[in-house]
Amino acid sequence: MAKGGEMLTQDTQQDGQACQEVVQEYRSATEHTATIIDGKAIARQVQQEIAVKVSKMKESVGKAPGLAVILVGTRKDSETYVQIKKKACEEVGFDFFGVKLPDNTTQDEILKFVKKFNDNPAVHGTQVQLPLPKHISEEAILGAVTVEKDVDGLHPMNVGRLAMQGRNPMFMSFSAKGCIELLLRTGVVIQGKHAVVIGRSNIVGTPGALLLQQRNATVTVVHSKTPNPAEVTRNADIVIAAVGVPELVRGSWLKPGAVVLDVGINPVEDLSKKKGY
């Protein structure tokens, strides 16, 4: 009886081991590994390169680039972004000019500060932190920033130059340019590839699609009215997701070997985190 039980146990263990080997073999054949692009490491590298250039500039001409940022209101995310920009300026040696205005600031008052920075030769780039309060015309404010200091690349002339072949804008969207920089610095070949950009915002989607096209990618823009977005995305070699919907792009949307950049910043509930998301 005991001997038979021992034999049964041995047979069961052998069967279980054989099943595990089959499962492992199946996983090895079907699972795909992914390499994470370390954006923070690349950002540090870029900052170090800029810091060297600024140092040489100070030695040769006695000046440093100046960035002015206008913040209207008390949105915590906007305040955080401005602090990050200020810190980044300090780290690379830029001069920083910051203005913080209350929510009830009038449009004319904001325009006065825009003009002040337009006229200040120590300021080489002016940025109005978005979004603005609802009573302010974003078009009017952004349009007032002189094209030579439009570091967001949102002036119609800069956007137009970006869209035209053989023309160079004074500035372009830093988020879109950052995507291209990530691809180039990780050795991703853009030319001849099919790129899908999810989202068509003025900040990332539209300029990102234009920059990819400039580098000879075949570009498809997926937006809220696109039928079968998963099917379209599944054919892409390069995917840039720039839409305010968390977890929109699933693994089933991607083909093996696709390069994916997620530009979206979305709070996702996570009770294990101190902030709850």
Short mmCIF file of C-alpha atoms in Angstrom, two decimals, residues 86-249:
data_model
loop_
_atom_site.label_atom_id
_atom_site.label_comp_id
_atom_site.label_asym_id
_atom_site.label_seq_id
_atom_site.Cartn_x
_atom_site.Cartn_y
_atom_site.Cartn_z
CA LYS A 86 13.31 76.82 -12.79
CA LYS A 87 15.47 74.05 -11.36
CA ALA A 88 16.50 72.90 -14.83
CA CYS A 89 17.53 76.45 -15.74
CA GLU A 90 19.67 76.68 -12.62
CA GLU A 91 21.34 73.35 -13.37
CA VAL A 92 22.41 74.31 -16.90
CA GLY A 93 23.20 77.96 -16.17
CA PHE A 94 20.21 79.72 -17.74
CA ASP A 95 18.87 82.95 -16.27
CA PHE A 96 15.29 82.45 -15.07
CA PHE A 97 12.59 85.13 -14.97
CA GLY A 98 9.42 83.99 -13.27
CA VAL A 99 6.11 85.78 -12.79
CA LYS A 100 3.24 84.34 -10.76
CA LEU A 101 -0.18 85.99 -11.13
CA PRO A 102 -3.50 85.29 -9.35
CA ASP A 103 -6.46 83.55 -11.01
CA ASN A 104 -8.39 86.81 -11.41
CA THR A 105 -5.65 88.56 -13.38
CA THR A 106 -7.06 90.33 -16.43
CA GLN A 107 -5.97 89.56 -19.95
CA ASP A 108 -4.52 93.05 -20.36
CA GLU A 109 -2.35 92.57 -17.28
CA ILE A 110 -0.94 89.33 -18.67
CA LEU A 111 -0.28 91.00 -22.01
CA LYS A 112 1.73 93.70 -20.21
CA PHE A 113 4.10 91.06 -18.85
CA VAL A 114 4.34 89.39 -22.26
CA LYS A 115 5.34 92.73 -23.78
CA LYS A 116 7.80 93.35 -20.96
CA PHE A 117 9.60 90.10 -21.71
CA ASN A 118 9.37 90.69 -25.46
CA ASP A 119 11.25 93.96 -24.95
CA ASN A 120 13.80 92.61 -22.47
CA PRO A 121 17.07 91.71 -24.28
CA ALA A 122 18.09 89.43 -21.39
CA VAL A 123 15.09 87.21 -22.13
CA HIS A 124 15.59 84.91 -25.11
CA GLY A 125 12.51 82.77 -24.64
CA THR A 126 9.08 83.41 -23.14
CA GLN A 127 6.69 80.72 -22.04
CA VAL A 128 3.11 81.13 -20.80
CA GLN A 129 2.22 78.16 -18.63
CA LEU A 130 -0.91 76.38 -19.88
CA PRO A 131 -3.76 76.00 -19.23
CA LEU A 132 -4.84 79.56 -18.58
CA PRO A 133 -7.96 80.51 -16.57
CA LYS A 134 -11.16 80.25 -18.61
CA HIS A 135 -11.68 84.03 -18.85
CA ILE A 136 -8.36 84.43 -20.69
CA SER A 137 -8.01 83.97 -24.45
CA GLU A 138 -5.17 81.52 -24.96
CA GLU A 139 -4.92 82.51 -28.62
CA ALA A 140 -4.53 86.19 -27.77
CA ILE A 141 -1.86 85.59 -25.13
CA LEU A 142 0.22 83.10 -27.09
CA GLY A 143 -0.10 85.21 -30.22
CA ALA A 144 1.38 88.18 -28.34
CA VAL A 145 4.66 86.36 -27.67
CA THR A 146 7.10 87.49 -30.34
CA VAL A 147 8.02 84.73 -32.77
CA GLU A 148 11.72 85.09 -31.90
CA LYS A 149 10.97 84.18 -28.26
CA ASP A 150 8.23 81.60 -28.79
CA VAL A 151 10.00 78.70 -27.03
CA ASP A 152 6.80 76.60 -27.04
CA GLY A 153 6.73 76.72 -30.84
CA LEU A 154 3.04 77.70 -30.84
CA HIS A 155 3.26 80.91 -32.86
CA PRO A 156 1.51 80.43 -36.24
CA MET A 157 4.70 81.43 -38.06
CA ASN A 158 6.76 78.81 -36.23
CA VAL A 159 4.10 76.14 -36.82
CA GLY A 160 3.89 77.14 -40.49
CA ARG A 161 7.63 76.93 -40.97
CA LEU A 162 7.68 73.52 -39.31
CA ALA A 163 5.03 72.28 -41.74
CA MET A 164 6.84 73.51 -44.85
CA GLN A 165 9.73 71.69 -46.49
CA GLY A 166 12.99 73.58 -46.49
CA ARG A 167 11.92 76.01 -43.76
CA ASN A 168 13.22 76.11 -40.21
CA PRO A 169 11.14 77.48 -37.32
CA MET A 170 12.75 79.67 -34.69
CA PHE A 171 11.43 77.22 -32.09
CA MET A 172 9.39 74.02 -32.11
CA SER A 173 7.41 72.06 -29.53
CA PHE A 174 9.90 70.81 -26.95
CA SER A 175 7.75 67.75 -26.17
CA ALA A 176 7.64 66.71 -29.82
CA LYS A 177 11.34 67.43 -30.30
CA GLY A 178 12.06 65.43 -27.14
CA CYS A 179 10.35 62.39 -28.70
CA ILE A 180 12.59 62.59 -31.75
CA GLU A 181 15.64 63.03 -29.52
CA LEU A 182 14.73 59.91 -27.54
CA LEU A 183 14.42 57.89 -30.75
CA LEU A 184 17.70 59.17 -32.20
CA ARG A 185 19.71 58.72 -29.02
CA THR A 186 18.53 55.13 -28.64
CA GLY A 187 19.50 54.27 -32.21
CA VAL A 188 15.97 53.89 -33.59
CA VAL A 189 15.84 54.18 -37.38
CA ILE A 190 13.04 56.56 -38.37
CA GLN A 191 13.48 56.76 -42.15
CA GLY A 192 11.24 54.35 -44.04
CA LYS A 193 9.34 53.29 -40.93
CA HIS A 194 5.60 53.48 -40.34
CA ALA A 195 4.94 55.79 -37.40
CA VAL A 196 1.58 56.19 -35.68
CA VAL A 197 0.97 59.27 -33.54
CA ILE A 198 -2.04 58.93 -31.24
CA GLY A 199 -3.40 62.41 -30.59
CA ARG A 200 -3.35 65.60 -32.63
CA SER A 201 -2.75 68.34 -30.06
CA ASN A 202 -0.82 71.50 -30.88
CA ILE A 203 1.71 70.62 -28.19
CA VAL A 204 2.73 67.07 -29.17
CA GLY A 205 0.61 65.24 -31.73
CA THR A 206 0.64 67.64 -34.67
CA PRO A 207 4.26 68.83 -34.40
CA GLY A 208 5.39 65.30 -33.60
CA ALA A 209 3.82 63.99 -36.80
CA LEU A 210 5.50 66.76 -38.79
CA LEU A 211 8.93 66.03 -37.29
CA LEU A 212 8.60 62.31 -38.04
CA GLN A 213 7.61 63.13 -41.60
CA GLN A 214 10.66 65.39 -41.94
CA ARG A 215 12.78 62.35 -41.12
CA ASN A 216 11.08 60.37 -43.88
CA ALA A 217 8.75 58.23 -41.84
CA THR A 218 5.32 57.34 -43.20
CA VAL A 219 3.04 58.91 -40.60
CA THR A 220 -0.52 58.09 -39.57
CA VAL A 221 -2.32 60.22 -36.99
CA VAL A 222 -4.90 58.42 -34.85
CA HIS A 223 -7.52 60.58 -33.14
CA SER A 224 -10.94 60.35 -31.52
CA LYS A 225 -12.71 59.89 -34.86
CA THR A 226 -10.38 57.22 -36.22
CA PRO A 227 -12.17 53.90 -36.83
CA ASN A 228 -10.36 50.80 -35.54
CA PRO A 229 -7.46 52.62 -33.85
CA ALA A 230 -6.07 49.33 -32.52
CA GLU A 231 -5.84 47.88 -36.03
CA VAL A 232 -4.13 51.02 -37.34
CA THR A 233 -1.64 51.10 -34.46
CA ARG A 234 -0.85 47.40 -34.80
CA ASN A 235 0.89 48.09 -38.13
CA ALA A 236 3.24 50.71 -36.69
CA ASP A 237 6.99 50.40 -36.24
CA ILE A 238 6.98 53.52 -34.04
CA VAL A 239 4.11 54.57 -31.76
CA ILE A 240 3.87 57.92 -29.98
CA ALA A 241 0.94 58.06 -27.57
CA ALA A 242 0.07 61.66 -26.73
CA VAL A 243 -3.51 61.57 -25.49
CA GLY A 244 -5.03 62.18 -22.08
CA VAL A 245 -6.44 58.69 -21.63
CA PRO A 246 -4.50 56.34 -19.32
CA GLU A 247 -3.92 52.76 -20.50
CA LEU A 248 -5.50 53.44 -23.89
CA VAL A 249 -2.80 51.57 -25.79
#
